[in-house]
Amino acid sequence: MRFFRYLRRNKRLAAGIAILTFLFLFATLGRLIAPPARAYPLAVPANKPPSLEYPFGTDSQGRDLLATIVMGTYLTVRIGVLAGIIGLAVGTFLGFTAAYYGGALDTIVRWAVDVLLTVPGLLVLVVIAALIQRTLNPTSLSLVLALLAWMGPTRTVRSQVLSLRERAFVRIAQLSGEGNLEIIFRELFPNLLPYLGASLVGSVTGAIFASLGLEQLGLGAMREPTLGMTIYWVQYYGAFIRGLWWWILEPVAVIVLIFMGLFFLSAGLDEFANPRVRRVA
Amino acid sequence: MRAAYLLKRFGLLLVVVWTAATLNFFLPRLTPRNPIRERIVQMAVSGGYLEQGIEQMVKAYEAKFGLDQPLWKQYFRYLGDMARLDLGYSLTAFPKTVMELIGEVVAWSIGIALATLLLSFSIGSLLGALIAWPKSPKFLQYLVAPLMAVSSVPAYIFGLVLIYFLAFRARLFPMSGGFTLGTVPDGSFAFYMDVLKHAILPAISVILVSLGGWALGMRGMMVTVEGEDYMILAEAKGLKSRRIFFRYAMRNALLPQITGLGLSLGYLVTGQILVESLFGFPGIGALLNRSIFVYDYNAVLGITFMLILSIGVVTLILDLIYPLLDPRIRTGRKVR
Amino acid sequence: MTALLELREVTKIYSGGVFRRRTTVALDRVSLSIGTEKPTITAIAGESGSGKTTMGMLFLGFLPPTSGEILYKGKDLWAASKEEWRVFRREVQAIFQDPFEVYNPFYKVDHVLTMPIVRFHLANSRQGQQEMIEKALIDVGLRPEETLGRYPHQLSGGQRQRITVARALLLQPKLIIADEPVSMVDASLRATILQSLRKLNQELGISILYITHDLATAYHICENIMVLYQGSVAEAGDVETVIKNPQHPYTRLLVGSIAWPDPRHKWGQEVAEYRGETLTQKTAGCKFAPRCPRAKPICRESPPPLYQTNHTRAAACYLYEDNPILAGHEIGRVLSQ
Amino acid sequence: MDPILSARDLSVYYYTERGPVKAVDHVSLDLQQSMRLGLVGESGCGKSTLAMALMRLIRPPGRIVHGEVLLDGVDLVKLSAEEVRRTRLSKIALIPQGAMNSLNPVMRVREQIADGIVDRDELFSIAEIEARVTELLESVELDPRVAGMYPHELSGGMKQRVCMAIAISMRPKVIIADEPTSALDVVVQRQVMDTVRRLQEELGLSIILIGHDMGLMAQSVDFLAVMYAGRLVEIGSVEDIFLQPLHPYTQLLISTLPTLEVRGVFRGIPGITPTLLNAPEGCLFHPRCLKATDACRSEETPVLKEVSFSHCVSCYLYEDNK
């Protein structure tokens, strides 16, 4: 299949896809081995090191860490993906209309993006989360994150559409009787796919980073076993001093894998979008 | 050309700061219950030792927010306070003001932030340039993959790994805190060495992560620059390899790096806060973490505002420096 | 008789810059009409910045004029109804300069040919559509089996440019705006494409506006020529009259600079006395005055009108002020319509 | 007397994933003292690669596979990187193609002219350099004040003149001009070419002018070499090439050119230029040649032979000549 041949050439994309597929399998098949119910406190005896019975060991609150990490991976990635998709959808719409129709709308969008990108997203999130802290669950957390995930895609889409709009093939499309909507969806959209892909991965990475950040500051979905909360409890219960090494390293390992997978995926997509950069791999 | 450019950048700063102040003003009012009032009641109920301060504080807050006046009046007075950097009182450390709280810890944060930023930016950019430069030693190429891996991970996650191996297992560094508990911060040399020992791990975790980011950014830019026509002419002029590397390649590749610096300030500050909260290093991050923990909303709002303000100011400074480095912005076109 | 498409005293000003309105006058009160009786090939010649591409964009309806009118069959194009615009789109087509930019990299090259057929319902069946496409490709010297089904990056610049000419063949418009159609194509293929353009004109009766900076090819293929300098008409008329015996000082400089591919026709000396590139200060009068060796005081005061020096040529230069003045929109008189 | 610069059986291949691209294949040519040689051919025929090879500026994945480049008797291909660096600009200089961005955008013109001179062994005082830069700018008809300006403040023609000033800054023996005016307007192009000619005569330089514009060649050079698909197919005086072209490709090329006398006659060259990827031996033009014979379709590549005084062609039609 042509796609696999391309993967051999674009090693980064291959690495990204491989890591994320592994995580996907881990999060889905894992649930069969370690049902989510064991990911909540007092489900299993506490502080057990990894053993045959508890492959990932257990934590001080009596959670089976395998179930916790499996559930955590699913929840954290879902938060990121949900926020990223919403961000991308809003960003694509705003980016397209601002760039294609231009005028006042374009200036407003451009200024809004410039301003909001200067303001670090996490700080605003801290304020929001601190105020509505009690009611946060993973879904509402991802909605909050989505509030600040749309600026990146808006800027990428807008700059791409601005450059594509001037291209001669758009003129030829107009000369062939194509209306604005046809041009947007038949001519411009397909060329944007690699950029949309890379920008989606960017927003998902940003959203996951923000969710971990909030949970580190104790503002996440306190009752859910997301990866960020596991890290929070690791510090809260002083896992270091009590030598519960598995409780520390397991969530860290998975988080590192998630971010590396996303990074290689976005690097691979960039390469796909402009192959010239690859020349000196 | 220059005046318009400066006006635009200064305007951006004003709008950023205005947005931050507006968000800080309206967000608490969006939620049905006002957390600040709720907090005062909660502290009053916990009673006892705070008895005599409570009335005075409630009156201060009433006056402060003038809750009886129309919203827009409160809003303008609030903007006035913000303009004078009067962030109001801390709820839990009353009568200290938020500014005082920040003042106590800001030196720590600035110290480590500047050090990590300068180190990671300079080492990262140079490393990235060398990796992309065909004449540099071959082993550098093998650094690309690890740099990529490291630069994708959030700094404080990396910090966890460092704490476990270097602090917990190898006992080389203290596990947390800004200085050994119990020592008196007397400003002596020994004290500073102690602080340095505590600052090593947080600094390394931030440097390693951002170093990778700068290196990869620089490498990409160098690859693009090497394709430019002026590089071919530079070589055709028989220039020495070192001159071509520094004066032609790096000089041009650095420009977008500095723009990148401006754009990533928000990310760097956030990273710093999380690392400080992980290590308990007594900077603004730890203060923010503690304020959240004790529901001191005024402090949380104040700290957020100050951070956004400082980022805006630093961005403006970078925008002022940039034309000095890139003549195309400094001098407009004279000849058609 | 009303012209198919006419620019009447059209000016186009681009404005940019947020704080200080930097305005550039791309076109300054220019008129030209494309008749319906005899299909003609008219060259719009000028250096970069002369406004020739802007003129092409105005003719194609991609740019509204800042002042003056664009008349399509006598009616103001920009006041026309949606339906009239559809007919206009069908009758006025274009061939662009860069054979790489004209193709959407996402689709095969066939997309450029099938799109107009579908949108303008030129064929009643898929079979009919395929036949039309293959016939058009053969007419421009391309073998369908070597061209169709390929992606743009798999074809050479020459092949791609010939496909856009085939596209024009398919649509059989009344007017084609060809903006530098051969400047990015190799010499050997240039002749083939110019041959196809001439065939469009002579066999299918399609008028062509040939926008170029290359006077040699213009001399070869066009009947009329209009020379632009910084947005204004310097000289216009029959191409042989203008090229063989240029009158306006700028046209003389331009013709004198042509590098004729013939060792016996060496560059003369007459170009030497023109002043080189000077900082273009804005002068009230003739725009060429700062560089013109024969500039008179009046040249710097007011812009020269068009003087008709003989029945097939007019030049906007005070050197010929004893000739009758030709109003801007009457320029058609010196061009064979 | 022996030529100032000569290429002997020079081949340059680009090693891509799908095999070697034979950009320059067994090319030999001589450049006499103060001669103006034009190197012409369609895009992708390898003329720019040949130019870069003459200055040993070939970058990976390209490599000079075999052959010699003798400059003043010294073979550049055998020199060490440092030795080649020294000969550049002092003996052989380049006027680049991309006039628009051949100058370092963040460096003043003065410094870009001076650094080529300074990077040699002898030391110069600030005053000496300033005087030299002013003298060079005046020699290319530029106002000395340009020295303090940045490239983006100059027009296309002025940038190209700065590149010329750089090229002659150390009185080289040979100048290679790779399509110096391709990005310029007709009038500016003429003025720039006049300056090139004046400098060539005053300094007695030998020039190789590379380009695809036959008209420019007719006006600017004495001898013309025609390249096709990486090989030299014909070389001769400008009059010989234009008036009595021998090689079928040159004949077709000349016939496509617009002339003042005859209007409206167009004859293109059928077919498309061959790919240089894994190019076979033999004459590469035979698929498009109207006079192709069996010999032409054979394996060996026709050798460049002198058919009349200093007019050589590599084509089997002239095989029976001595």
Coordinates of N, CA, C and O in Angstrom, one line a residue, chain C residues 163-215:
Chain C
I163 N -1.5 22.5 -21.4 CA -2.8 22.1 -20.9 C -3.7 23.2 -20.7 O -4.9 23.2 -21.0
T164 N -3.1 24.3 -20.1 CA -4.0 25.5 -19.8 C -4.5 26.1 -21.2 O -5.6 26.6 -21.3
V165 N -3.6 26.0 -22.2 CA -4.1 26.5 -23.5 C -5.2 25.6 -24.0 O -6.3 26.1 -24.5
A166 N -5.1 24.3 -23.8 CA -6.1 23.3 -24.2 C -7.4 23.7 -23.5 O -8.5 23.6 -24.0
R167 N -7.3 24.1 -22.2 CA -8.5 24.4 -21.4 C -9.2 25.5 -22.1 O -10.5 25.5 -22.2
A168 N -8.5 26.5 -22.6 CA -9.1 27.7 -23.3 C -9.8 27.1 -24.6 O -10.9 27.5 -24.9
L169 N -9.1 26.2 -25.3 CA -9.7 25.6 -26.5 C -11.1 25.0 -26.2 O -12.0 25.2 -26.9
L170 N -11.1 24.3 -25.0 CA -12.4 23.7 -24.6 C -13.5 24.7 -24.5 O -14.6 24.5 -25.0
L171 N -13.2 25.8 -23.8 CA -14.3 26.7 -23.4 C -14.7 27.6 -24.6 O -15.8 28.2 -24.6
Q172 N -13.8 27.7 -25.6 CA -14.0 28.6 -26.8 C -14.6 29.9 -26.3 O -15.8 30.3 -26.7
P173 N -13.9 30.7 -25.5 CA -14.4 32.0 -25.0 C -14.3 33.0 -26.2 O -13.9 32.7 -27.3
K174 N -14.8 34.2 -25.9 CA -14.6 35.3 -26.9 C -13.3 36.0 -26.7 O -12.8 36.6 -27.7
L175 N -12.8 36.0 -25.5 CA -11.6 36.8 -25.2 C -10.7 36.0 -24.2 O -11.2 35.4 -23.3
I176 N -9.4 36.0 -24.5 CA -8.5 35.3 -23.6 C -7.5 36.4 -23.1 O -6.9 37.1 -23.9
I177 N -7.3 36.5 -21.8 CA -6.3 37.4 -21.2 C -5.1 36.5 -21.0 O -5.1 35.6 -20.1
A178 N -4.0 36.6 -21.7 CA -2.8 35.8 -21.5 C -1.8 36.6 -20.9 O -1.2 37.5 -21.5
D179 N -1.6 36.4 -19.5 CA -0.6 37.2 -18.8 C 0.8 36.5 -18.8 O 1.0 35.5 -18.1
E180 N 1.7 37.0 -19.6 CA 3.0 36.4 -19.8 C 3.0 34.9 -20.0 O 3.6 34.1 -19.2
P181 N 2.3 34.4 -21.0 CA 2.0 33.0 -21.1 C 3.3 32.2 -21.4 O 3.4 31.0 -21.1
V182 N 4.4 32.8 -21.9 CA 5.5 32.0 -22.3 C 6.8 32.4 -21.6 O 7.9 31.9 -21.8
S183 N 6.7 33.4 -20.6 CA 8.0 33.9 -20.0 C 8.6 32.8 -19.2 O 9.8 32.8 -19.0
M184 N 7.9 31.8 -18.7 CA 8.5 30.8 -17.8 C 8.7 29.5 -18.6 O 8.8 28.4 -18.0
V185 N 8.7 29.5 -19.9 CA 8.8 28.3 -20.7 C 10.0 28.4 -21.6 O 10.4 29.5 -22.0
D186 N 10.6 27.2 -21.8 CA 11.9 27.3 -22.6 C 11.6 27.7 -24.1 O 10.5 27.5 -24.6
A187 N 12.7 28.2 -24.7 CA 12.6 28.7 -26.0 C 11.9 27.7 -27.0 O 11.0 28.1 -27.7
S188 N 12.3 26.5 -26.9 CA 11.8 25.5 -27.9 C 10.3 25.4 -27.8 O 9.6 25.3 -28.8
L189 N 9.8 25.4 -26.6 CA 8.3 25.2 -26.4 C 7.6 26.5 -26.6 O 6.4 26.5 -26.9
R190 N 8.3 27.6 -26.5 CA 7.6 29.0 -26.5 C 6.9 29.0 -27.9 O 5.7 29.4 -27.9
A191 N 7.6 28.6 -29.0 CA 7.0 28.7 -30.3 C 5.7 27.9 -30.4 O 4.7 28.4 -30.9
T192 N 5.8 26.7 -29.8 CA 4.6 25.9 -29.9 C 3.4 26.5 -29.3 O 2.3 26.6 -29.8
I193 N 3.6 27.1 -28.1 CA 2.5 27.8 -27.4 C 2.0 29.0 -28.1 O 0.8 29.2 -28.3
L194 N 2.9 29.8 -28.7 CA 2.5 31.0 -29.4 C 1.7 30.5 -30.7 O 0.7 31.1 -31.1
Q195 N 2.1 29.4 -31.2 CA 1.4 28.9 -32.4 C 0.0 28.5 -32.0 O -1.0 28.9 -32.7
S196 N -0.2 27.9 -30.9 CA -1.5 27.5 -30.4 C -2.4 28.8 -30.2 O -3.6 28.8 -30.6
L197 N -1.7 29.8 -29.6 CA -2.5 31.1 -29.4 C -3.0 31.7 -30.7 O -4.1 32.0 -30.9
R198 N -2.0 31.7 -31.7 CA -2.4 32.2 -33.0 C -3.6 31.4 -33.6 O -4.5 31.9 -34.1
K199 N -3.5 30.0 -33.4 CA -4.6 29.2 -33.9 C -5.9 29.5 -33.3 O -6.9 29.7 -33.9
L200 N -5.9 29.8 -31.9 CA -7.1 30.2 -31.2 C -7.7 31.4 -31.9 O -8.9 31.5 -32.1
N201 N -6.8 32.3 -32.2 CA -7.3 33.6 -32.8 C -7.8 33.4 -34.2 O -8.9 33.8 -34.5
Q202 N -7.0 32.8 -35.0 CA -7.4 32.7 -36.5 C -8.5 31.7 -36.7 O -9.4 31.9 -37.4
E203 N -8.4 30.5 -36.1 CA -9.4 29.5 -36.5 C -10.6 29.6 -35.6 O -11.7 29.3 -36.1
L204 N -10.5 30.0 -34.3 CA -11.7 30.0 -33.5 C -12.2 31.4 -33.2 O -13.1 31.6 -32.5
G205 N -11.5 32.4 -33.9 CA -12.0 33.8 -33.7 C -12.0 34.3 -32.3 O -12.9 35.1 -31.9
I206 N -11.0 33.9 -31.5 CA -10.9 34.4 -30.1 C -10.0 35.6 -30.1 O -8.8 35.5 -30.5
S207 N -10.4 36.7 -29.5 CA -9.5 37.9 -29.3 C -8.6 37.5 -28.2 O -9.0 36.9 -27.2
I208 N -7.4 38.0 -28.3 CA -6.4 37.7 -27.2 C -5.7 39.0 -26.7 O -5.4 39.9 -27.5
L209 N -5.6 39.2 -25.4 CA -4.9 40.3 -24.8 C -3.6 39.7 -24.3 O -3.5 38.8 -23.4
Y210 N -2.4 40.0 -25.0 CA -1.1 39.4 -24.7 C -0.3 40.3 -23.8 O 0.3 41.3 -24.3
I211 N -0.3 40.0 -22.5 CA 0.4 40.9 -21.6 C 1.8 40.4 -21.5 O 2.1 39.2 -21.2
T212 N 2.8 41.3 -21.7 CA 4.2 40.8 -21.8 C 5.2 41.9 -21.5 O 4.9 43.1 -21.6
H213 N 6.4 41.5 -21.1 CA 7.5 42.5 -21.1 C 8.5 42.2 -22.2 O 9.4 42.9 -22.5
D214 N 8.2 41.1 -23.0 CA 9.1 40.6 -24.1 C 8.6 41.2 -25.4 O 7.7 40.5 -26.0
L215 N 9.1 42.3 -25.9 CA 8.6 42.9 -27.1 C 8.9 42.0 -28.3 O 8.2 42.1 -29.3

